[in-house]
Short mmCIF file of C-alpha atoms in Angstrom, two decimals:
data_model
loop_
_atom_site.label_atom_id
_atom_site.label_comp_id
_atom_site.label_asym_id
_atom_site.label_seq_id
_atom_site.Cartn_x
_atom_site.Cartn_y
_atom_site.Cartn_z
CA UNK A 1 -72.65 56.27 17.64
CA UNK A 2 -69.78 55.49 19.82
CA UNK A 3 -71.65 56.30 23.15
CA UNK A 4 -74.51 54.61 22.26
CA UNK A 5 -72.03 51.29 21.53
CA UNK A 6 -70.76 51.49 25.20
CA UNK A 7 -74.10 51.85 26.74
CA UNK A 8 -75.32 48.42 24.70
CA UNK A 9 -72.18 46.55 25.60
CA UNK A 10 -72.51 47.83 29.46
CA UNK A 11 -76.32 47.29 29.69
CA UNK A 12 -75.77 42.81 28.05
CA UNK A 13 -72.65 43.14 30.99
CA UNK A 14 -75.05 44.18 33.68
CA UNK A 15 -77.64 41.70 31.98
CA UNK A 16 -75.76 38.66 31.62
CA UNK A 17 -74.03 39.22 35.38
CA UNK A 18 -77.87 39.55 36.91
CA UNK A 19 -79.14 36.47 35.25
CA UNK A 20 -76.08 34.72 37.00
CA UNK A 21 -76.64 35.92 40.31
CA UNK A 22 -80.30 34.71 39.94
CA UNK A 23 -79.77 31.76 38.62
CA UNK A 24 -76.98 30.56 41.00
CA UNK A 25 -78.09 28.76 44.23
CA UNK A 26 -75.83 30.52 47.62
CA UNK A 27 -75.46 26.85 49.10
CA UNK A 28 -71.68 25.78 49.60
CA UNK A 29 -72.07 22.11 48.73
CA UNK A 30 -73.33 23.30 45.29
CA UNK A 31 -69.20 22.64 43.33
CA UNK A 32 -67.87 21.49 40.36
CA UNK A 33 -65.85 18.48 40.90
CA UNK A 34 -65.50 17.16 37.30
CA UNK A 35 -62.39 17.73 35.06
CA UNK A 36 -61.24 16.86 31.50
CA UNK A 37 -59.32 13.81 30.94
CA UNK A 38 -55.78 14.17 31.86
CA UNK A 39 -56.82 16.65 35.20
CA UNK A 40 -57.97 15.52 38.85
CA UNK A 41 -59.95 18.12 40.47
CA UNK A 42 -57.69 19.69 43.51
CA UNK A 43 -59.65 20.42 46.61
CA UNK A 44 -57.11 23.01 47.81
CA UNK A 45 -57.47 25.30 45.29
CA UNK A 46 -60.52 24.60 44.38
CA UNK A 47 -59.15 24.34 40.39
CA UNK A 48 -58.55 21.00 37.82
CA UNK A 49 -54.70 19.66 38.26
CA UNK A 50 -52.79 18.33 35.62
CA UNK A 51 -52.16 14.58 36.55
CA UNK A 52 -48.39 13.61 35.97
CA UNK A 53 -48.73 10.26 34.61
CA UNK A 54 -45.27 9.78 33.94
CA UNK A 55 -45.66 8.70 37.92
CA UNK A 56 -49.06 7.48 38.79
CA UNK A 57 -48.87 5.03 35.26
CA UNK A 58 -46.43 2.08 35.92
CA UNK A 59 -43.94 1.69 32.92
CA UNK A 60 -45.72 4.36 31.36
CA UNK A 61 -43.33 3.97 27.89
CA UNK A 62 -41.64 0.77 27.40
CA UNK A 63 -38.26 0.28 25.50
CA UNK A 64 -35.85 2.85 24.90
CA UNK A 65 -38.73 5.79 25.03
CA UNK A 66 -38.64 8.23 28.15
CA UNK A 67 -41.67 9.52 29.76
CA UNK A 68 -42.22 13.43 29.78
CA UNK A 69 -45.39 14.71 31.27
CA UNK A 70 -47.48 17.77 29.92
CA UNK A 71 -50.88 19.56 30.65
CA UNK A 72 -53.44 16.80 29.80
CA UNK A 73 -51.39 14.04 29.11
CA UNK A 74 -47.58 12.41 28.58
CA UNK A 75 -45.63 12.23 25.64
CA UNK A 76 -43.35 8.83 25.22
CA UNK A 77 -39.58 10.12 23.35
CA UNK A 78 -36.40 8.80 22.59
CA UNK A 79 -34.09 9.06 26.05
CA UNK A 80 -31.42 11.43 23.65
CA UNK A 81 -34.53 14.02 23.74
CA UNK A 82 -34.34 17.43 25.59
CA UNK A 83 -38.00 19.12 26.57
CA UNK A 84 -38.09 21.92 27.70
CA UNK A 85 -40.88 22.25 30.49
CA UNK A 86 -43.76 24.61 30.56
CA UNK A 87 -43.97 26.22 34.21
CA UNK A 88 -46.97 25.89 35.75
CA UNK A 89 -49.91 28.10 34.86
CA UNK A 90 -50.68 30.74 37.79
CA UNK A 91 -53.97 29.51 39.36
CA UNK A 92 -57.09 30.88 37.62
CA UNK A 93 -59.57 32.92 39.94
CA UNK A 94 -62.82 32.28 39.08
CA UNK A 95 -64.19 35.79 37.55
CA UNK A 96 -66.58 37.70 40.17
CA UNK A 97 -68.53 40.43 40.13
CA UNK A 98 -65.66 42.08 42.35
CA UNK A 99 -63.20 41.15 39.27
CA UNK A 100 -65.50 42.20 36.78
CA UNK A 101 -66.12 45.63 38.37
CA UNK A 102 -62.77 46.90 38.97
CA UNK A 103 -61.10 46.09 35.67
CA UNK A 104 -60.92 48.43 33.21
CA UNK A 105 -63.27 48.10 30.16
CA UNK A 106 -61.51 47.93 26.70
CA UNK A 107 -63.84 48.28 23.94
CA UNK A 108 -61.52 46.82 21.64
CA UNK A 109 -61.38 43.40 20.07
CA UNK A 110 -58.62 40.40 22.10
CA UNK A 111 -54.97 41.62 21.08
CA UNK A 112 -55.99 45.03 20.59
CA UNK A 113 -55.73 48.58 22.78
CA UNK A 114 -57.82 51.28 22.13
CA UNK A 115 -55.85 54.72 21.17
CA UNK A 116 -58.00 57.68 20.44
CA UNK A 117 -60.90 56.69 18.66
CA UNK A 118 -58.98 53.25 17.05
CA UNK A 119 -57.90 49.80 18.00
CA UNK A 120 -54.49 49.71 18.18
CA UNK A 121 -52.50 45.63 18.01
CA UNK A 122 -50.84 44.80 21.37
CA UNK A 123 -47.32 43.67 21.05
CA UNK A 124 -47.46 41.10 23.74
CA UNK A 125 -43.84 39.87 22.98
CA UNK A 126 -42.80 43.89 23.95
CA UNK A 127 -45.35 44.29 26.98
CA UNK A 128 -43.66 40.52 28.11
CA UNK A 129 -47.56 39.54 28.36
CA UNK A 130 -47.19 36.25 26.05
CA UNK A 131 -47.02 32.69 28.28
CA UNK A 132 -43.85 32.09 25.77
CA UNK A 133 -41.10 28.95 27.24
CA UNK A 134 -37.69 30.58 28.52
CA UNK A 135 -36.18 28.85 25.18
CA UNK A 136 -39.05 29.90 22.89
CA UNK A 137 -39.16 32.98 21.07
CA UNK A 138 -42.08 35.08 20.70
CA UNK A 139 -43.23 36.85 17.33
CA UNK A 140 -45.93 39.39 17.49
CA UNK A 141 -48.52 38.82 15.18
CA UNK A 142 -51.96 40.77 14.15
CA UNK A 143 -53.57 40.59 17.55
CA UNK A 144 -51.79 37.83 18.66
CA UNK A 145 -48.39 36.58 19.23
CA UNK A 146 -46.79 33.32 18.44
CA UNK A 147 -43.90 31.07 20.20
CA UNK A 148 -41.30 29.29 17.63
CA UNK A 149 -38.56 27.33 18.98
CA UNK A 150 -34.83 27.28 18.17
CA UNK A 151 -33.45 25.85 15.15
CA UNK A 152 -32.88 22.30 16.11
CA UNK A 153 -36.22 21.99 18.05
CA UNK A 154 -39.88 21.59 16.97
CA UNK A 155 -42.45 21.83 18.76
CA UNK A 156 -44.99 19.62 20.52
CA UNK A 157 -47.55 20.63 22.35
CA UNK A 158 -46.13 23.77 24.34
CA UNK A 159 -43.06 22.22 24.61
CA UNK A 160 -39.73 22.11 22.17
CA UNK A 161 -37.96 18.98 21.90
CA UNK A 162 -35.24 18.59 20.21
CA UNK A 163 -34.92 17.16 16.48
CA UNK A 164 -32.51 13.76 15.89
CA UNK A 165 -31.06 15.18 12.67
CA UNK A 166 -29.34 12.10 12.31
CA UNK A 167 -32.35 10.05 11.21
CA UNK A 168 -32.70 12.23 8.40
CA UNK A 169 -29.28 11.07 7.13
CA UNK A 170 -27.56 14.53 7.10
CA UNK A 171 -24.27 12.80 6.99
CA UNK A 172 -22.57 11.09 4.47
CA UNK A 173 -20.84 8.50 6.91
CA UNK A 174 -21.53 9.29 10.79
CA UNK A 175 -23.85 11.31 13.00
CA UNK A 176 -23.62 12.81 16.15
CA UNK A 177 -26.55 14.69 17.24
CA UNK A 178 -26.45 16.98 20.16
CA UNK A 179 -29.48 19.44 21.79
CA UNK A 180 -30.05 21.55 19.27
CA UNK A 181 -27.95 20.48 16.25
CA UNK A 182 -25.98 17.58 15.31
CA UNK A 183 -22.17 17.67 13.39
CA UNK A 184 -21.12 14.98 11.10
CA UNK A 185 -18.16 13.06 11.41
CA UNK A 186 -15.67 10.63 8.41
CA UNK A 187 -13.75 7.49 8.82
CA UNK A 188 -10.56 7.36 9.09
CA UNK A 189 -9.06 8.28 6.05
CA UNK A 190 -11.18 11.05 5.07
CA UNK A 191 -12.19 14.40 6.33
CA UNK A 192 -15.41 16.62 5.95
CA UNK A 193 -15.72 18.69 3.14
CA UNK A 194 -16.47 22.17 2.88
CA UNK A 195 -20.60 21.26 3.53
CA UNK A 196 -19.82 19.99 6.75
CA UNK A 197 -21.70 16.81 5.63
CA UNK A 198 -19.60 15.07 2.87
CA UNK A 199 -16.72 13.21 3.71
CA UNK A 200 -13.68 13.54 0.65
CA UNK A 201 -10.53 11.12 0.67
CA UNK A 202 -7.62 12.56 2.57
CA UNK A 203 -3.63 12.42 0.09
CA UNK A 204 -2.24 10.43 3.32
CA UNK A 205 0.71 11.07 0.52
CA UNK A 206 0.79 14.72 0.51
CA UNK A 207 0.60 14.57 4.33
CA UNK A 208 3.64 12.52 5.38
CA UNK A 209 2.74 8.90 5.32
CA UNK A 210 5.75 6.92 6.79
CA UNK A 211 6.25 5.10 3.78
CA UNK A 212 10.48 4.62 3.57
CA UNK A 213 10.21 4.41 -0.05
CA UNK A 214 7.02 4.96 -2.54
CA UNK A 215 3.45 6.08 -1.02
CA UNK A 216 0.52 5.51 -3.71
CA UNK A 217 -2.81 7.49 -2.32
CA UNK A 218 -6.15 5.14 -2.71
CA UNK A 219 -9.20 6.16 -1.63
CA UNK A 220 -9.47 5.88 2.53
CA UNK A 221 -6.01 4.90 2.47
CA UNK A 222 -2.74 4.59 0.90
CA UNK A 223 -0.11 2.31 0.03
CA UNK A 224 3.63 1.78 0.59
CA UNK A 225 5.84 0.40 -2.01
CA UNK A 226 9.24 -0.02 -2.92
CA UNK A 227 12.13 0.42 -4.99
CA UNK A 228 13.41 -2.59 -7.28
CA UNK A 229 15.65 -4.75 -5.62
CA UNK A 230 13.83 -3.76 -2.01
CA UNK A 231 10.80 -5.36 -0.32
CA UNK A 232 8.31 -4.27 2.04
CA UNK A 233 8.52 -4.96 5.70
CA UNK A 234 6.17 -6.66 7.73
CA UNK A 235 4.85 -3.18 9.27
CA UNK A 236 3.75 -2.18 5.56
CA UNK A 237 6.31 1.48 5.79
CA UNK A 238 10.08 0.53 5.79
CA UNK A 239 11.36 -1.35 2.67
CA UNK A 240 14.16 -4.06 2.96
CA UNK A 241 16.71 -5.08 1.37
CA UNK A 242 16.97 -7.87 -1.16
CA UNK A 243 19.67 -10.40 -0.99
CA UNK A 244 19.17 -11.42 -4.37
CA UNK A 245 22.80 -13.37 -3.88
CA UNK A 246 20.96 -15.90 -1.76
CA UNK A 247 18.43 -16.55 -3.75
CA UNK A 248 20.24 -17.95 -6.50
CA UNK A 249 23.67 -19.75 -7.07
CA UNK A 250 23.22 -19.14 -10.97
CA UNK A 251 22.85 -15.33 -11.26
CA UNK A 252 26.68 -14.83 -11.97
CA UNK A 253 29.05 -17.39 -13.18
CA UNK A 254 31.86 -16.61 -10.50
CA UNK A 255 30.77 -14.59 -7.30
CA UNK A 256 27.54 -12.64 -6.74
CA UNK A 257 28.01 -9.32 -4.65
CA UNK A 258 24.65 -8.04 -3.02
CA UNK A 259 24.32 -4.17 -2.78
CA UNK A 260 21.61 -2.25 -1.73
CA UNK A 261 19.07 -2.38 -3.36
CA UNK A 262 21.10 -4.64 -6.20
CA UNK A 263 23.71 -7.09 -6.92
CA UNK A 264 26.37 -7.41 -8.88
CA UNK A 265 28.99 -9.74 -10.45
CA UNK A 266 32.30 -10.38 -10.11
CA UNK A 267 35.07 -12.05 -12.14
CA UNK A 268 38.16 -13.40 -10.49
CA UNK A 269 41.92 -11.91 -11.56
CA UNK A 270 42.49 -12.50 -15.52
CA UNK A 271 38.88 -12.41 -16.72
CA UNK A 272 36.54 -9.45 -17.10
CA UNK A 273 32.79 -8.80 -16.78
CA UNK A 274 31.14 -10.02 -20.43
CA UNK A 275 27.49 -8.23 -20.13
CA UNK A 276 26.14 -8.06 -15.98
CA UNK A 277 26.58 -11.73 -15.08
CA UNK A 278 29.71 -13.80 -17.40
CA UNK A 279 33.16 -13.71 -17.18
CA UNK A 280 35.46 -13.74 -20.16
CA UNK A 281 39.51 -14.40 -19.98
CA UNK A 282 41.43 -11.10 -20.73
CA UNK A 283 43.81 -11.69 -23.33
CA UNK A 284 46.79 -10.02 -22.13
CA UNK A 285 48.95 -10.66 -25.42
CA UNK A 286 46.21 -8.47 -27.35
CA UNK A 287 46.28 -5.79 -24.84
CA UNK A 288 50.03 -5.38 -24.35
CA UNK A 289 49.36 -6.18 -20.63
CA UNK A 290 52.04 -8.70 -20.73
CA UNK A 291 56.08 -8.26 -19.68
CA UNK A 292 57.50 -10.98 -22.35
CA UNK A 293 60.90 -9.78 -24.07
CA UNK A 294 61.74 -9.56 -27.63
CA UNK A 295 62.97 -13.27 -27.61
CA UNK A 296 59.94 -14.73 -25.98
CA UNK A 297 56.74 -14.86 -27.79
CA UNK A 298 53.42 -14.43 -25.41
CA UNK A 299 51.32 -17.49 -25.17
CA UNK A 300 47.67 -16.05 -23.55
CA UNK A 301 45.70 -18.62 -21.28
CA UNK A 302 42.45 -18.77 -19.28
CA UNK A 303 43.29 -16.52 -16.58
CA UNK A 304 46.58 -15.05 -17.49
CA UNK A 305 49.41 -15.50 -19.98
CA UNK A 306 52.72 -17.46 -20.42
CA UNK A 307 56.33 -16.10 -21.76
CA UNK A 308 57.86 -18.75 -24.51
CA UNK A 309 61.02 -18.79 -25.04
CA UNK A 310 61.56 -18.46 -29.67
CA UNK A 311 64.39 -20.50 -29.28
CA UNK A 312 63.80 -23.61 -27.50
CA UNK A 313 65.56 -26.27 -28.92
CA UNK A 314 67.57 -28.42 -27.01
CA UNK A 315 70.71 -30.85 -28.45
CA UNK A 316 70.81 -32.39 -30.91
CA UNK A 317 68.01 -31.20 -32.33
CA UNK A 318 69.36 -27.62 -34.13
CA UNK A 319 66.42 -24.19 -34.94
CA UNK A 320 65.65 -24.64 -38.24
CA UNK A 321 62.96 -21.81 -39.33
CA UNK A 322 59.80 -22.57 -37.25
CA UNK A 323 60.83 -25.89 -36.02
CA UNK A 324 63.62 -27.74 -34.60
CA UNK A 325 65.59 -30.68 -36.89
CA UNK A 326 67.82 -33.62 -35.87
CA UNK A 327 70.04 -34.08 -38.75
CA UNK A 328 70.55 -38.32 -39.54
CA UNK A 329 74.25 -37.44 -39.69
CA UNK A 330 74.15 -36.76 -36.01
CA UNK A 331 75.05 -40.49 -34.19
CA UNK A 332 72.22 -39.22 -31.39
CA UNK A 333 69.43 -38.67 -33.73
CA UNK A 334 69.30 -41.82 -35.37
CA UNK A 335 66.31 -43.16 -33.36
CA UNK A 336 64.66 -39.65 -32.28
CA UNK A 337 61.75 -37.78 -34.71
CA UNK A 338 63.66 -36.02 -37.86
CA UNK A 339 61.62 -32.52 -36.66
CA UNK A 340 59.65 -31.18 -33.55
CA UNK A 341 57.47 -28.05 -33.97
CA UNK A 342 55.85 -25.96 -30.51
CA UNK A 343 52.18 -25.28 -30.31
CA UNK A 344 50.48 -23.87 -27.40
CA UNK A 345 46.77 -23.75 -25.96
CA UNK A 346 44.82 -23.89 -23.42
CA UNK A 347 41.15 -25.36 -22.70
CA UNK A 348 38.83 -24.56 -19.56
CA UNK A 349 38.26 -26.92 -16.35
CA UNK A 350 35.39 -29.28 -16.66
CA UNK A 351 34.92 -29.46 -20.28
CA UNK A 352 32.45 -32.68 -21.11
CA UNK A 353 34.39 -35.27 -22.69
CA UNK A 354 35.06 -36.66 -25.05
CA UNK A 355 35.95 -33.21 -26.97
CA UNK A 356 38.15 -32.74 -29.81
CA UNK A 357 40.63 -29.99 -28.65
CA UNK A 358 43.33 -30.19 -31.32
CA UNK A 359 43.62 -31.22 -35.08
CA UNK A 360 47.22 -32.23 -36.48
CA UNK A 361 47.58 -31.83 -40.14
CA UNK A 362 50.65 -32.67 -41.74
CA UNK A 363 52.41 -30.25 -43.74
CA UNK A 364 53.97 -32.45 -46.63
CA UNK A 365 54.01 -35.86 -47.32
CA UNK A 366 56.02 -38.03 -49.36
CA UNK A 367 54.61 -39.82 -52.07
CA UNK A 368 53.79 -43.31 -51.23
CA UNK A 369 53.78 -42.47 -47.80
CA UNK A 370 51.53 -44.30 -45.45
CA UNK A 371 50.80 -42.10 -42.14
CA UNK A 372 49.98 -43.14 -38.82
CA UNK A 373 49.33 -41.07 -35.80
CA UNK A 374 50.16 -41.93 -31.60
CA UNK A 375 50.82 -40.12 -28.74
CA UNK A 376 54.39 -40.48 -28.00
CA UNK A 377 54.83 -39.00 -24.65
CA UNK A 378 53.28 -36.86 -21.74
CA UNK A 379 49.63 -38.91 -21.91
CA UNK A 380 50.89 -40.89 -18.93
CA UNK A 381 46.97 -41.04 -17.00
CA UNK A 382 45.28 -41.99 -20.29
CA UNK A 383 43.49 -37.96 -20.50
CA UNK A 384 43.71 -37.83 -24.07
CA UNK A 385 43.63 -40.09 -27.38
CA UNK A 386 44.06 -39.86 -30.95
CA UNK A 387 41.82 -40.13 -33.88
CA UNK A 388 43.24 -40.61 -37.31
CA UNK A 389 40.96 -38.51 -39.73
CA UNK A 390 42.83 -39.83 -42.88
CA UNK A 391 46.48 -39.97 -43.86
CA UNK A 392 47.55 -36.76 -43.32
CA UNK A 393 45.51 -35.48 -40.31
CA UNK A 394 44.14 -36.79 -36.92
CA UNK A 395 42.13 -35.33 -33.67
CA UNK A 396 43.68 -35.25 -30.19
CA UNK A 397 40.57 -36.20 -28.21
CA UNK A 398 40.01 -35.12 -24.28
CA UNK A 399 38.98 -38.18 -23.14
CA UNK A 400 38.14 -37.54 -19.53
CA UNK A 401 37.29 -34.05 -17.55
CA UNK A 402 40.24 -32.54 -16.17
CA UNK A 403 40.23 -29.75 -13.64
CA UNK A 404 43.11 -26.25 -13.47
CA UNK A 405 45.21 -24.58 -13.17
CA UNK A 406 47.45 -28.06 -14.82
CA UNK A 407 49.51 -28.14 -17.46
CA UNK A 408 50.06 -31.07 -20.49
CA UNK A 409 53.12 -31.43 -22.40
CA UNK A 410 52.17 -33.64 -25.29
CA UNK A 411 54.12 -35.32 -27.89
CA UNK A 412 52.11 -36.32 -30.61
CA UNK A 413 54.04 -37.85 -33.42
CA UNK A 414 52.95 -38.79 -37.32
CA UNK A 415 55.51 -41.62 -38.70
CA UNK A 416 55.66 -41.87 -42.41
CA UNK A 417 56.50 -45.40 -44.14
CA UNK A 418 56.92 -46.55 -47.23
CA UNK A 419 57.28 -50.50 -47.55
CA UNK A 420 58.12 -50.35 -51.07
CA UNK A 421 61.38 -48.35 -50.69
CA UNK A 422 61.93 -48.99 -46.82
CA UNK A 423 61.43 -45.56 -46.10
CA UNK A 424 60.39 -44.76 -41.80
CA UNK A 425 60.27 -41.54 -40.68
CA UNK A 426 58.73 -39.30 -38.00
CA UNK A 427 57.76 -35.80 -36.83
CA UNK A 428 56.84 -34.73 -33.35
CA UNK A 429 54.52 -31.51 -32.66
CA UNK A 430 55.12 -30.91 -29.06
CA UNK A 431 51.68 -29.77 -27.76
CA UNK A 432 51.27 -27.48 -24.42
CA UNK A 433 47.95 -27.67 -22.99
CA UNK A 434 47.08 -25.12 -19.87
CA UNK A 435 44.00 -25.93 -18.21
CA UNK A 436 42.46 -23.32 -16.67
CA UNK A 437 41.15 -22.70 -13.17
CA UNK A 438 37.58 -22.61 -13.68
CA UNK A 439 34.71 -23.84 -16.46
CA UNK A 440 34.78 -20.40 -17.89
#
């Protein structure tokens, strides 16, 4: 059955190729001249030429679109496109009966071989047969081939142009797209993650920001902060600082010290620190700081201390006990006070006046005695007054603000009378008042 196949085939070839010669008219100005849209016929070589529009067509894309020419037409892309161009098909000869007659018949179906009695598929992509681009690759397929382009490309036409990944959004925040492929880049402050496509926050922290002090990580960034008692500089690192002294004149009571990164405060000699920012007078005659002798008692002041002598009574006054006593049988005390006792203290600098600083009580009376109370000596500027309480005790009064270190030696004297049996008497308590240097 075979041979009889190739004699049918051979007899339509030698049938359809004598109806051809009949019909065709041997005159020379018998051509075809007329081509599909897109071709010009060329007189040359006698064949239909692709027309490149991309130059006979003024402004053939407008915009920011770039003209690429192909077989039959022009395609209008984006200027960041890359086509690959199709070289030029080899110029068809017409078929011919010389043609015709000295190939070799194949019996077999297009894409196929015959081997043995059986049609065998060609592998044009082997045999390097296919019309494949340089940058295409070709796939054999049942009696065919195909031509795919690379990843990155698709393809139009014949031709691969390349894909703009980045209008797809493949990137979280920016796209670059290159021939073929695109890569994703992050603001500052982040970096890609392991996709290649998401950006994750970068621990500026855990990386060595400058910060002098504290870094805090946020997300993009971070943050510099600082210590207590420092402040941030105007370049947002180094931390400062604070002079916390000159800020305030009312943080300590005496001096402020600033430190770094602190203060501190100070009291001045006799006085100690009382919590962070008073000052309280030491009281040397508690702490046995002092260097009084057995036969001076220790008198303590704001700011230091004073050595008393027990025994301080001068003629004709005599040491009676506590106190020192004029007896009336002595020609010099008949017009000085019968007794005069010591007391010592001592008030701060500044005090608001008027203030009542000491109270005199008197420590028997006669009966029928009628007491009065003055200031008998040492009061010579007017600082001070008395204020009879009733008849056996009075205030001393500060009646203006005095400043330290001074010292007051006051007399303040209680006379007793007693009209009824001419009785006049008096009593001195011989007050020492230190002032101290400062309001504290």
């Amino acid at each position: 059955s075979t041979s009889v196949c190739v004699v049918l085939v051979f007899c339509m070839c030698i049938s359809v190729f004598l109806h051809h010669a009949i019909s065709q008219q041997p005159t020379e100005t018998d051509t075809y001249t007329e081509c599909t849209d897109g071709y010009h016929w060329d007189p040359q070589t006698q064949h239909c030429k692709d027309i490149n529009e991309c130059e006979t067509i003024p402004e053939a894309c407008k915009g920011e679109m770039k003209c690429f020419n192909h077989y039959g037409g022009y395609l209008c892309l984006p200027r960041s496109a890359s086509v690959i161009p199709a070289p030029e098909p080899p110029n068809q000869i017409p078929p011919s009966l010389e043609n015709t007659a000295s190939e070799p018949f194949n019996p077999c179906p297009p894409g196929f071989e015959p081997q043995g009695d059986s049609c065998v598929d060609v592998d044009e992509c082997e045999q390097d047969s296919h019309d494949c681009q340089p940058s295409q690759q070709c796939f054999n397929t049942e009696g065919s081939f195909s031509c795919q382009c690379p990843d990155g490309y698709r393809k139009v036409g014949t031709e691969c142009i390349d894909i703009d990944e980045c209008r797809y959004r493949y990137c979280q925040h920016r796209c670059v797209n290159v021939p073929g492929s695109f890569s994703c880049q992050c603001e500052p402050g982040f970096q890609l993650a392991g996709n290649n496509r998401s950006c994750i926050d970068v621990d500026e922290c855990s990386m060595g920001a400058p910060c002098s002090q504290r870094c805090y990580n946020t997300y993009g960034t971070f943050l510099c902060r600082c210590e207590q008692g420092y402040e941030l500089g105007p370049d947002g690192f180094a931390c400062n600082d604070i002079d916390e002294c000159s800020y305030s004149s009312y943080l300590c009571q005496y001096q402020c010290v600033n430190e770094h990164g602190k203060f501190s405060c100070v009291c001045p000699e006799g006085y100690q620190l009382l919590g962070t920012r008073l000052c309280q007078d030491i009281n040397e005659c508690e702490t046995g700081a002092h260097q009084c002798s057995d036969g001076q008692t220790c008198v303590n002041i704001h700011g230091g201390h004073k050595c008393v002598d027990n025994k301080s009574c001068q003629e004709p006054y005599v040491q009676v006990s506590d106190r020192c006593t004029c007896p009336i049988t002595k020609p010099g005390c008949r017009d000085m006070p019968y007794s005069i006792v010591h007391r010592y203290m001592s008030i701060t600098s500044e005090r608001s006046v008027p203030s009542d600083i000491f109270q005199i009580q008197a420590t028997s009376v006669l009966p029928g005695a009628y007491n009065t109370f003055r200031i008998r000596s040492g009061d010579d500027n007017g600082d001070f007054y008395i204020r009879q309480i009733n008849n056996i005790s009075a205030m001393l009064v500060l009646a203006r603000a005095v400043n330290g270190p001074r010292e007051y030696v006051l007399d303040l004297e209680m006379v007793s009378m007693n009209p009824l049996v001419s009785y006049h008497t008096s009593s001195v308590l011989r007050l020492t008042i230190y002032v101290g240097p400062h309001a504290f």
